[in-house]
XYZ file of N, CA and C in Angstrom:
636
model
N 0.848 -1.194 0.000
C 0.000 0.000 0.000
C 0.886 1.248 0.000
N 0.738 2.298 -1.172
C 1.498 3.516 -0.836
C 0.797 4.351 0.005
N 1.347 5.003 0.833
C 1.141 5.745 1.934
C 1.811 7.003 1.321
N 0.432 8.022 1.816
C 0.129 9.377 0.860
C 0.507 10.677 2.279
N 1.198 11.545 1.827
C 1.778 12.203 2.684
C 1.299 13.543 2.556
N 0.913 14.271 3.455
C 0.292 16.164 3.424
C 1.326 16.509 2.727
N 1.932 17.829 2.604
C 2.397 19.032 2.436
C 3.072 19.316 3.691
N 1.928 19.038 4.516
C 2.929 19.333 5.950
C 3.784 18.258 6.837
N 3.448 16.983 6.264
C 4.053 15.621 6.816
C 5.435 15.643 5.481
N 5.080 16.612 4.469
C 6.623 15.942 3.276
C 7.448 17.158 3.933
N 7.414 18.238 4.307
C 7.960 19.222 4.997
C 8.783 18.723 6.437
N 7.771 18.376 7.190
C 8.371 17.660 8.302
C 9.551 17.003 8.076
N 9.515 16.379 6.897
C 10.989 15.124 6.728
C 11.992 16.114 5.825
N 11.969 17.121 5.453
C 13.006 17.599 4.994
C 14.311 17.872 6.087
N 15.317 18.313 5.347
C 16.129 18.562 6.395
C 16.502 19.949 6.662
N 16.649 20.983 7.724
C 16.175 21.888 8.475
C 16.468 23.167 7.747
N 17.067 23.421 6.577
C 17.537 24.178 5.825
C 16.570 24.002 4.671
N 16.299 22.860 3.844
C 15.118 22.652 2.875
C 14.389 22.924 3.534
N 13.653 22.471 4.395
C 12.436 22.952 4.922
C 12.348 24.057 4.712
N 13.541 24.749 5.846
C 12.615 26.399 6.077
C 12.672 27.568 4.056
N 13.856 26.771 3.628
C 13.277 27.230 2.214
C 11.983 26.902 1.618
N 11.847 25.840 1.840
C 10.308 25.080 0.986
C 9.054 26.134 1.970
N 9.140 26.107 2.698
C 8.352 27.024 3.899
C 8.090 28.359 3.549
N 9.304 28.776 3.050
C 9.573 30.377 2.590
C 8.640 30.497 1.132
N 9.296 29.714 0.396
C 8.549 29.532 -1.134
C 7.272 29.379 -1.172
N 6.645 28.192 0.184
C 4.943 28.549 -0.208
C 4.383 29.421 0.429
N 4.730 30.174 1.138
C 4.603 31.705 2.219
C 4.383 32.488 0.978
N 5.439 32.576 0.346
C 5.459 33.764 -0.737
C 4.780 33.157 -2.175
N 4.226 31.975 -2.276
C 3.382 31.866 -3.255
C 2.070 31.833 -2.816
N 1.754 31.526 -1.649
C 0.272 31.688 -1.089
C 0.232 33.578 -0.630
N 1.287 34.541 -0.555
C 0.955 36.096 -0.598
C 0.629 35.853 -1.603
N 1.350 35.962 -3.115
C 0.739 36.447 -4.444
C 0.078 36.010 -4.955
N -0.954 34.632 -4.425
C -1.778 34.568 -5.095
C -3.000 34.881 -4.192
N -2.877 35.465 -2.894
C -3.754 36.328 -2.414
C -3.785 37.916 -3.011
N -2.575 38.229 -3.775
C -2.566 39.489 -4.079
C -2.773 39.346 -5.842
N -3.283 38.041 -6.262
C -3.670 38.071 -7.476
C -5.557 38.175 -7.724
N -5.384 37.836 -6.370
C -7.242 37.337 -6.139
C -8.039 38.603 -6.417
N -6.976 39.514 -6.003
C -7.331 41.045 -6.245
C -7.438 41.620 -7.537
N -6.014 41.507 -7.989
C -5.113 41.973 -8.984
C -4.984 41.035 -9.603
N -5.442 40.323 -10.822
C -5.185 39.022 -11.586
C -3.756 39.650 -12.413
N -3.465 40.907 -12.738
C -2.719 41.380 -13.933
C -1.038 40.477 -13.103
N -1.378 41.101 -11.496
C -0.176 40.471 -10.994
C 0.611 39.169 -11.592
N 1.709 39.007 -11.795
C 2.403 38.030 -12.534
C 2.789 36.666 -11.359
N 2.681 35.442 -11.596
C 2.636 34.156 -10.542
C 4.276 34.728 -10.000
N 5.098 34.825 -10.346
C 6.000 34.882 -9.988
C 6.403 36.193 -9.355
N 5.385 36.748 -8.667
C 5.583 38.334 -8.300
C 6.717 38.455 -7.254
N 7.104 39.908 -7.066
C 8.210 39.753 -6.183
C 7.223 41.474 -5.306
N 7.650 41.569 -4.663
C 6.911 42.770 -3.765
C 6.645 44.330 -4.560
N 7.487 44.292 -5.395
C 7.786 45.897 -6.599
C 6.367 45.548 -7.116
N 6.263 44.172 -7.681
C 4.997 43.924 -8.720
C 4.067 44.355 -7.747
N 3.477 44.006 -6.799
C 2.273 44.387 -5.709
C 2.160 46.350 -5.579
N 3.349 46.677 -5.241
C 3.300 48.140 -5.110
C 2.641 48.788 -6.225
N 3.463 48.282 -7.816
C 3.260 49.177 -8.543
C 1.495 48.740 -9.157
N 1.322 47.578 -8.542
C -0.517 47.023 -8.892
C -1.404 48.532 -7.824
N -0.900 48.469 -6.714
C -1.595 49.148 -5.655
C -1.239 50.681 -6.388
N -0.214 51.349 -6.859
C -0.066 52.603 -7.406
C -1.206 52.654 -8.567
N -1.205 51.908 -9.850
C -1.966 51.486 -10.658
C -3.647 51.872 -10.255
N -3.632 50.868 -9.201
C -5.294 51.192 -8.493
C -5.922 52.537 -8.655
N -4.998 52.922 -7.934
C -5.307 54.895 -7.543
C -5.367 55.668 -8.408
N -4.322 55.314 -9.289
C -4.034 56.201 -10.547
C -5.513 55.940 -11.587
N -5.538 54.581 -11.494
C -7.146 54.817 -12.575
C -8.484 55.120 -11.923
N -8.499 54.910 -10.435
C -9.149 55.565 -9.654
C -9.455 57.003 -10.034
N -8.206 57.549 -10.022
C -8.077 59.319 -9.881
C -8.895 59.515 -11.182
N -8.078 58.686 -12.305
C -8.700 59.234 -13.282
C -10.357 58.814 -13.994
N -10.658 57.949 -13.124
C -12.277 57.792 -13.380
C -12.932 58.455 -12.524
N -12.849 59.251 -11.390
C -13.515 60.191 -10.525
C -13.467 61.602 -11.360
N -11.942 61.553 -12.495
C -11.976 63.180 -13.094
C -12.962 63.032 -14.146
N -13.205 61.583 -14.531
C -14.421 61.824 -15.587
C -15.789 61.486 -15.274
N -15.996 60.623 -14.124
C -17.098 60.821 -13.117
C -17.320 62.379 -12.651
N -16.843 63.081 -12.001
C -17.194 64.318 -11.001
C -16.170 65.401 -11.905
N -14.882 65.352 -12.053
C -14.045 66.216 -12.267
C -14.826 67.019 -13.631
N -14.999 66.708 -14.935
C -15.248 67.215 -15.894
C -16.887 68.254 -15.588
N -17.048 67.947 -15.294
C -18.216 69.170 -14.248
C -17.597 69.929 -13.255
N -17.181 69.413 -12.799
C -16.144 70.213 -11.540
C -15.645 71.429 -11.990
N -14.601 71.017 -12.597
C -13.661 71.782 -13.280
C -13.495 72.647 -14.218
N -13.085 74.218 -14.140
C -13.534 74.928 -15.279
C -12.974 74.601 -16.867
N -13.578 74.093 -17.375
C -12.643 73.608 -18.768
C -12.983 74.533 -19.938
N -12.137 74.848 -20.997
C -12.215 75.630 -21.961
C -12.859 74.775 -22.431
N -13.757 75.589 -23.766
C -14.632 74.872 -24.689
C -13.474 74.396 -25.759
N -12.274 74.252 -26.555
C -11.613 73.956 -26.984
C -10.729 73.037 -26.408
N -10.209 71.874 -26.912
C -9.429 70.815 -25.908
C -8.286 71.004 -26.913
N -7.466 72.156 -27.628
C -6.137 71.433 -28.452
C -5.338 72.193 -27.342
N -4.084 71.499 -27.476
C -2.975 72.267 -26.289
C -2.400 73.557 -26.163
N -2.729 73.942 -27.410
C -2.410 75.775 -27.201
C -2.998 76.030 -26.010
N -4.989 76.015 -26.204
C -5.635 76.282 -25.452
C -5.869 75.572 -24.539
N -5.094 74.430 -24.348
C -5.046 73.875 -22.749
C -4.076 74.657 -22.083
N -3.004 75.096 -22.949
C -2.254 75.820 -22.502
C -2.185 76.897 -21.911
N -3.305 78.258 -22.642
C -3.084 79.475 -21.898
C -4.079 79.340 -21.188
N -5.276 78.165 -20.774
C -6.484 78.274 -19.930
C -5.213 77.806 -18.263
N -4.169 77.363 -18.675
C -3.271 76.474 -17.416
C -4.749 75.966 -16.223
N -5.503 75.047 -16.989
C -6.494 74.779 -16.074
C -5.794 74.092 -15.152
N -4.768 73.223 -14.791
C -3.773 73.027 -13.442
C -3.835 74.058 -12.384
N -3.953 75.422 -12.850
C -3.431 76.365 -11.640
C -4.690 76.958 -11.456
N -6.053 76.227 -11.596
C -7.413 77.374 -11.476
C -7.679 76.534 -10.282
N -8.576 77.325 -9.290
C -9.137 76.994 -7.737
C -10.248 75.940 -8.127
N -10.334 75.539 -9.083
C -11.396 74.398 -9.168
C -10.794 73.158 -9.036
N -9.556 73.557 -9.709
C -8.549 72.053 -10.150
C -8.388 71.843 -8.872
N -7.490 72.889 -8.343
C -6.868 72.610 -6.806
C -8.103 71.836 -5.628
N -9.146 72.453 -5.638
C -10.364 72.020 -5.124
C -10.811 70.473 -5.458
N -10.973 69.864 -6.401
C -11.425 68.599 -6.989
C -10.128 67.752 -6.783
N -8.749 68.156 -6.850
C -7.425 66.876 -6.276
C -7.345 66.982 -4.719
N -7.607 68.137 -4.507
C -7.820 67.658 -3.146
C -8.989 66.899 -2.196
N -10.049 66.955 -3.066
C -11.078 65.727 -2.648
C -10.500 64.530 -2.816
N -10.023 64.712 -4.055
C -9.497 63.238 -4.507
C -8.603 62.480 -3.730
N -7.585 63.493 -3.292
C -6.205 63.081 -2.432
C -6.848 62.914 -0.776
N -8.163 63.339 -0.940
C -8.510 62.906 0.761
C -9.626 61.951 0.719
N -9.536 61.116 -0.335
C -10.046 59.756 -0.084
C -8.969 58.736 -0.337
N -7.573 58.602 -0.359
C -6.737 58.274 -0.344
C -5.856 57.919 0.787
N -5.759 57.058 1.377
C -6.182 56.486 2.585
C -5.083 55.102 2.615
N -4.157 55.549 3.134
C -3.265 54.269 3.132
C -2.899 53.703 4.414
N -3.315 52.337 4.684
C -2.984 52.376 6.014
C -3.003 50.696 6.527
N -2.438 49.547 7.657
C -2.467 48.777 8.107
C -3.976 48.446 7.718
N -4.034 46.968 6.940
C -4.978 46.217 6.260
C -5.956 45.251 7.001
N -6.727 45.451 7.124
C -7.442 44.356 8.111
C -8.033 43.312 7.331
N -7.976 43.311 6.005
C -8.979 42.858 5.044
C -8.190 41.334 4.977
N -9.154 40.543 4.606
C -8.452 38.918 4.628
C -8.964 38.646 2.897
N -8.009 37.484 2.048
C -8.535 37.776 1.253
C -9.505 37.392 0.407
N -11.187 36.889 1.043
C -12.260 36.972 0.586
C -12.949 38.318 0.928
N -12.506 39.266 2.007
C -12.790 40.495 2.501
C -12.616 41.345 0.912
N -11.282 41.054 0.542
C -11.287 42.187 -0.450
C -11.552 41.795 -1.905
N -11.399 40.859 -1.907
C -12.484 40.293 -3.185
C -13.946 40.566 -3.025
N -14.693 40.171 -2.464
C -15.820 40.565 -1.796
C -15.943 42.167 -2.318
N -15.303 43.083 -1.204
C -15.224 44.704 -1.324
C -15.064 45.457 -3.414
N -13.935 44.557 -3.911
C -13.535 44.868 -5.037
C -15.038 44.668 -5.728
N -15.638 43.736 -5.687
C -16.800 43.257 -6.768
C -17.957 43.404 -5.969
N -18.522 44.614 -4.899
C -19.624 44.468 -3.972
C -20.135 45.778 -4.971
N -21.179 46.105 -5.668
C -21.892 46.487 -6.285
C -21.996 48.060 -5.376
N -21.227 48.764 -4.008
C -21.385 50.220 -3.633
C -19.877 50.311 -3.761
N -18.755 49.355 -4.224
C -17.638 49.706 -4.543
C -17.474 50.405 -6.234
N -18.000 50.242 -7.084
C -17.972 50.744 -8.655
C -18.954 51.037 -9.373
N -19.084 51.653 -9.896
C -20.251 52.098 -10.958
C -19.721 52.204 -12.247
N -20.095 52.577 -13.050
C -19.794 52.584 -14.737
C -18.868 52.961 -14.991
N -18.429 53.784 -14.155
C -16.792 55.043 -14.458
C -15.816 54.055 -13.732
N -15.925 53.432 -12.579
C -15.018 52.765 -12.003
C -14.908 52.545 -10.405
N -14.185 51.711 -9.939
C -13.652 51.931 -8.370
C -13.969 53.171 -7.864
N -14.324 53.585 -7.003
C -14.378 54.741 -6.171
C -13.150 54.672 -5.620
N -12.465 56.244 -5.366
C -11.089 56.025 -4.767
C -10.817 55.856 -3.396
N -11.741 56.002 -2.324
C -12.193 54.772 -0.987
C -11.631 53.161 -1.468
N -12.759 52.753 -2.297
C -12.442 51.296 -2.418
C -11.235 50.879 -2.663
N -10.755 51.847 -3.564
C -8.923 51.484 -4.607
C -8.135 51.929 -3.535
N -8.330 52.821 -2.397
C -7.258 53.209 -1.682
C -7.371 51.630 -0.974
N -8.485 51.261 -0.188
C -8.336 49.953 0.737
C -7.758 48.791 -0.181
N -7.928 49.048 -0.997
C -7.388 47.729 -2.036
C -6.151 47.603 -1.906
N -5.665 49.318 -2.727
C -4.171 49.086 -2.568
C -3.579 48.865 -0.652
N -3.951 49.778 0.258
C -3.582 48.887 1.737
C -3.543 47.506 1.437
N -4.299 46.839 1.340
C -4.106 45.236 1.078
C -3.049 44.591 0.179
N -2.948 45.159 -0.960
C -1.714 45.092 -1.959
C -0.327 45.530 -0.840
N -0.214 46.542 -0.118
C 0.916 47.100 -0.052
C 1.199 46.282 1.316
N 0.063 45.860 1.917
C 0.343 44.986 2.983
C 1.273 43.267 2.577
N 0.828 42.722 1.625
C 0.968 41.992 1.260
C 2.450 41.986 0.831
N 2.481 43.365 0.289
C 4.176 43.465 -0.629
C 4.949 43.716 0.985
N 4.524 44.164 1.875
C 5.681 44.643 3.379
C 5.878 43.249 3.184
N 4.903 42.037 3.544
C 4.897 40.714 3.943
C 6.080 39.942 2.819
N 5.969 40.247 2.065
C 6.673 39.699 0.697
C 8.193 40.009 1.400
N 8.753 41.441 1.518
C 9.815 42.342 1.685
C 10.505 41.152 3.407
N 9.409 40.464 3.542
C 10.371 39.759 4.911
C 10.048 40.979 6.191
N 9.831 41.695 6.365
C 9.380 42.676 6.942
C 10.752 43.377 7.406
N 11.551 43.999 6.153
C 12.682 44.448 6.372
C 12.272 45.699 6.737
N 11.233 46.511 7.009
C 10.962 47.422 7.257
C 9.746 47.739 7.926
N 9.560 48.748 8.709
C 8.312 48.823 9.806
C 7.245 48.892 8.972
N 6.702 48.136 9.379
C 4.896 48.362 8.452
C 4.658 49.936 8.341
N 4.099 50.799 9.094
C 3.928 52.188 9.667
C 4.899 53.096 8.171
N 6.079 52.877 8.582
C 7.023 53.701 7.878
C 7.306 53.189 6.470
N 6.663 51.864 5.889
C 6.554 51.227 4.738
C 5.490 51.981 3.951
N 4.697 51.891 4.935
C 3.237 52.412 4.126
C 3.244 53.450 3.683
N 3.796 54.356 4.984
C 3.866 56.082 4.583
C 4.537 56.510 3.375
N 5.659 55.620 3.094
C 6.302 55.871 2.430
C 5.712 55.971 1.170
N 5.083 54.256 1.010
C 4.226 54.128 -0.413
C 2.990 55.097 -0.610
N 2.621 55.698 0.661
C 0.939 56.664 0.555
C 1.839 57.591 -0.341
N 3.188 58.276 0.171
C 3.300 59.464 -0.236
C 3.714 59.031 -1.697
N 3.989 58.123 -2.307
C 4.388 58.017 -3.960
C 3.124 57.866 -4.413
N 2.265 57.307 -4.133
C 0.637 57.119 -4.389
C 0.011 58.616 -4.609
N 0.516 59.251 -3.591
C -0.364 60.882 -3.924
C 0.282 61.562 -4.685
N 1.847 61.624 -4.636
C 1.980 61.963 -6.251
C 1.345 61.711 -7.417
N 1.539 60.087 -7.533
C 1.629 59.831 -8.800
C -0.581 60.288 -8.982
N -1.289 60.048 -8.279
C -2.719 60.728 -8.239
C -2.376 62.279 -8.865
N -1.802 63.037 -8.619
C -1.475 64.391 -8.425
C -1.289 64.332 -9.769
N -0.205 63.380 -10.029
C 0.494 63.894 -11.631
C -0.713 63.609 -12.634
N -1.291 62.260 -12.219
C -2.162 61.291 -13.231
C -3.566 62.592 -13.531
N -4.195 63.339 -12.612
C -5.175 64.207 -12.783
C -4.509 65.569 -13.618
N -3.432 65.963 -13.361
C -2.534 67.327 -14.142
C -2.826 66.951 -15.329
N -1.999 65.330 -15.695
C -2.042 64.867 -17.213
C -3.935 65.283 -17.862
N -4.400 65.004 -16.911
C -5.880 64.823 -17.766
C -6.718 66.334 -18.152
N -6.211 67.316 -17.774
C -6.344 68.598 -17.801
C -4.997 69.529 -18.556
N -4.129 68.915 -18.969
C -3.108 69.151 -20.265
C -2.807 68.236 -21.312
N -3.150 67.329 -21.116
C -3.172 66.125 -22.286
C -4.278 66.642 -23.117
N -4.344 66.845 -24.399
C -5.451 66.836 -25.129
C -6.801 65.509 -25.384
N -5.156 64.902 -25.470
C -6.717 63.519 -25.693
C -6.883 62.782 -24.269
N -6.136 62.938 -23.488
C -6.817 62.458 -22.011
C -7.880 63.277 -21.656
N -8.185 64.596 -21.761
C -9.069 65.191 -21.719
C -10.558 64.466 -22.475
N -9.900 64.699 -23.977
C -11.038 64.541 -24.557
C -11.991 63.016 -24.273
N -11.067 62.231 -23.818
C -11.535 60.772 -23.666
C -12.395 60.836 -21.943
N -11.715 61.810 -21.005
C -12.426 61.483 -19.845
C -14.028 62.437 -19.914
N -13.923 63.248 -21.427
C -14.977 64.182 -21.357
C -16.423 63.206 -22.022
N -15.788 62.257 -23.318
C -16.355 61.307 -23.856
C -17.027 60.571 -23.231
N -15.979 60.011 -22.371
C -16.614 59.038 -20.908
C -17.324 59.727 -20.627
N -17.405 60.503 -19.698
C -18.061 61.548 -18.842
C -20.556 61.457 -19.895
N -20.037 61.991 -21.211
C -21.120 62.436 -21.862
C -21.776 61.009 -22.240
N -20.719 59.794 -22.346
C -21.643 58.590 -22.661
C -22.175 57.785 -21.744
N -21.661 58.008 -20.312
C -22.407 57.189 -19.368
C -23.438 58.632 -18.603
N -23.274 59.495 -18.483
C -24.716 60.293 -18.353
C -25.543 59.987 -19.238
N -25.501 59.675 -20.500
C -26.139 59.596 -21.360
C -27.113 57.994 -21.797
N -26.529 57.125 -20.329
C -26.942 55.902 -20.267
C -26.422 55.038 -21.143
N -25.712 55.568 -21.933
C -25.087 54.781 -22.820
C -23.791 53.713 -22.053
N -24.163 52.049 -22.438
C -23.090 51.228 -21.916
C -21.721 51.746 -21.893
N -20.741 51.732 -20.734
C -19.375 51.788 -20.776
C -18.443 50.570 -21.344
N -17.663 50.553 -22.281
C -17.324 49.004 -22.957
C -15.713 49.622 -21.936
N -15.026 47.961 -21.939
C -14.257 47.841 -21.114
C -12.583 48.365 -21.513
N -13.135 48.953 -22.933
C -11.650 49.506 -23.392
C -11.982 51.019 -23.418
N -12.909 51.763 -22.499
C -13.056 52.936 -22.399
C -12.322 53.170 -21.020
N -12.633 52.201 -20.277
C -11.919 51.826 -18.712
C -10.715 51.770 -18.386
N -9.948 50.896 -19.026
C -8.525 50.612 -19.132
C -7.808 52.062 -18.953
């Protein structure tokens, strides 16, 4: 009769150096594929950079589906979108712009993850997390916490959770910062979040390469 052995009984018999490698390896393949459950784009072989830059990602299309959700009303925009006249309107430096990134940047929210991961699967696909335009940037900020939690965990915890995070909030609100500038001097980022903007008021279906 062959006699069939766990995972944790073939571990047991290794010897004390294999083990704690074999140990290490499914630690860090059971993180990323909790941080794929989220993030499918994540690659099987992720290393902690891949998780960060998924959780940066989040926010950034976050930011920019709230500027074509709320922002394009918000915001004073010239009736012309070519870059001359994005240019001398510098809609970047008008009190509307400043007003609408800073809503944005204060739902941005990075912080120690409580979420387990049917919690954030669950949250990602719960019908008051997204609407037609996208993630709300609440939901994408807790997402990415979970992503960035996952990547400290990855990192071996070479660094304090607390002072990990902060670190990543503050590249996160940049890159939000930069990603909304672009969409108010880019001509055709404009014109595409204005498109968006007029075809889902308009009830018209959002197809999934308007999203991206």
């Amino acid at each position: 009769m062959v006699q069939v052995f766990t995972l944790r009984e073939r571990l047991a018999m290794l010897p004390g150096t294999v083990r704690r490698r074999a140990e290490a390896t499914h630690a860090r393949t059971s993180l990323v594929a909790d941080a794929r459950a989220v993030s499918p784009e994540i690659p099987r072989d992720a290393e902690a950079g891949h998780l960060e830059r998924a959780a940066r990602r989040l926010l950034r299309r976050a930011a920019q589906d709230e500027f074509a959700r709320e922002g394009v009303a918000r915001v004073s925009l010239p009736e012309e979108m070519g870059r001359a006249e994005l240019r001398r309107a510098d809609v970047a430096g008008d009190a509307s712009f400043h007003a609408f990134v800073e809503d944005v940047l204060s739902a941005v929210d990075i912080a120690p993850s409580l979420l387990e991961r049917d919690d954030a699967v669950d949250l990602r696909d719960a019908r008051g997390s997204s609407d037609a335009y996208g993630l709300s940037p609440e939901v994408a900020s807790d997402l990415a916490s979970y992503l960035l939690g996952l990547a400290h965990a990855l990192l071996g915890g070479a660094l304090e959770l607390e002072k990990y995070l902060e670190a990543q909030a503050a590249q996160i609100r940049e890159d939000v910062r930069a990603v909304l500038v672009r969409q108010v001097r880019v001509p055709l980022e404009l014109k595409v979040a204005r498109d968006r903007h007029e075809r889902i008021e308009n009830g018209e279906v959002e197809d999934s390469a308007a999203q991206a």
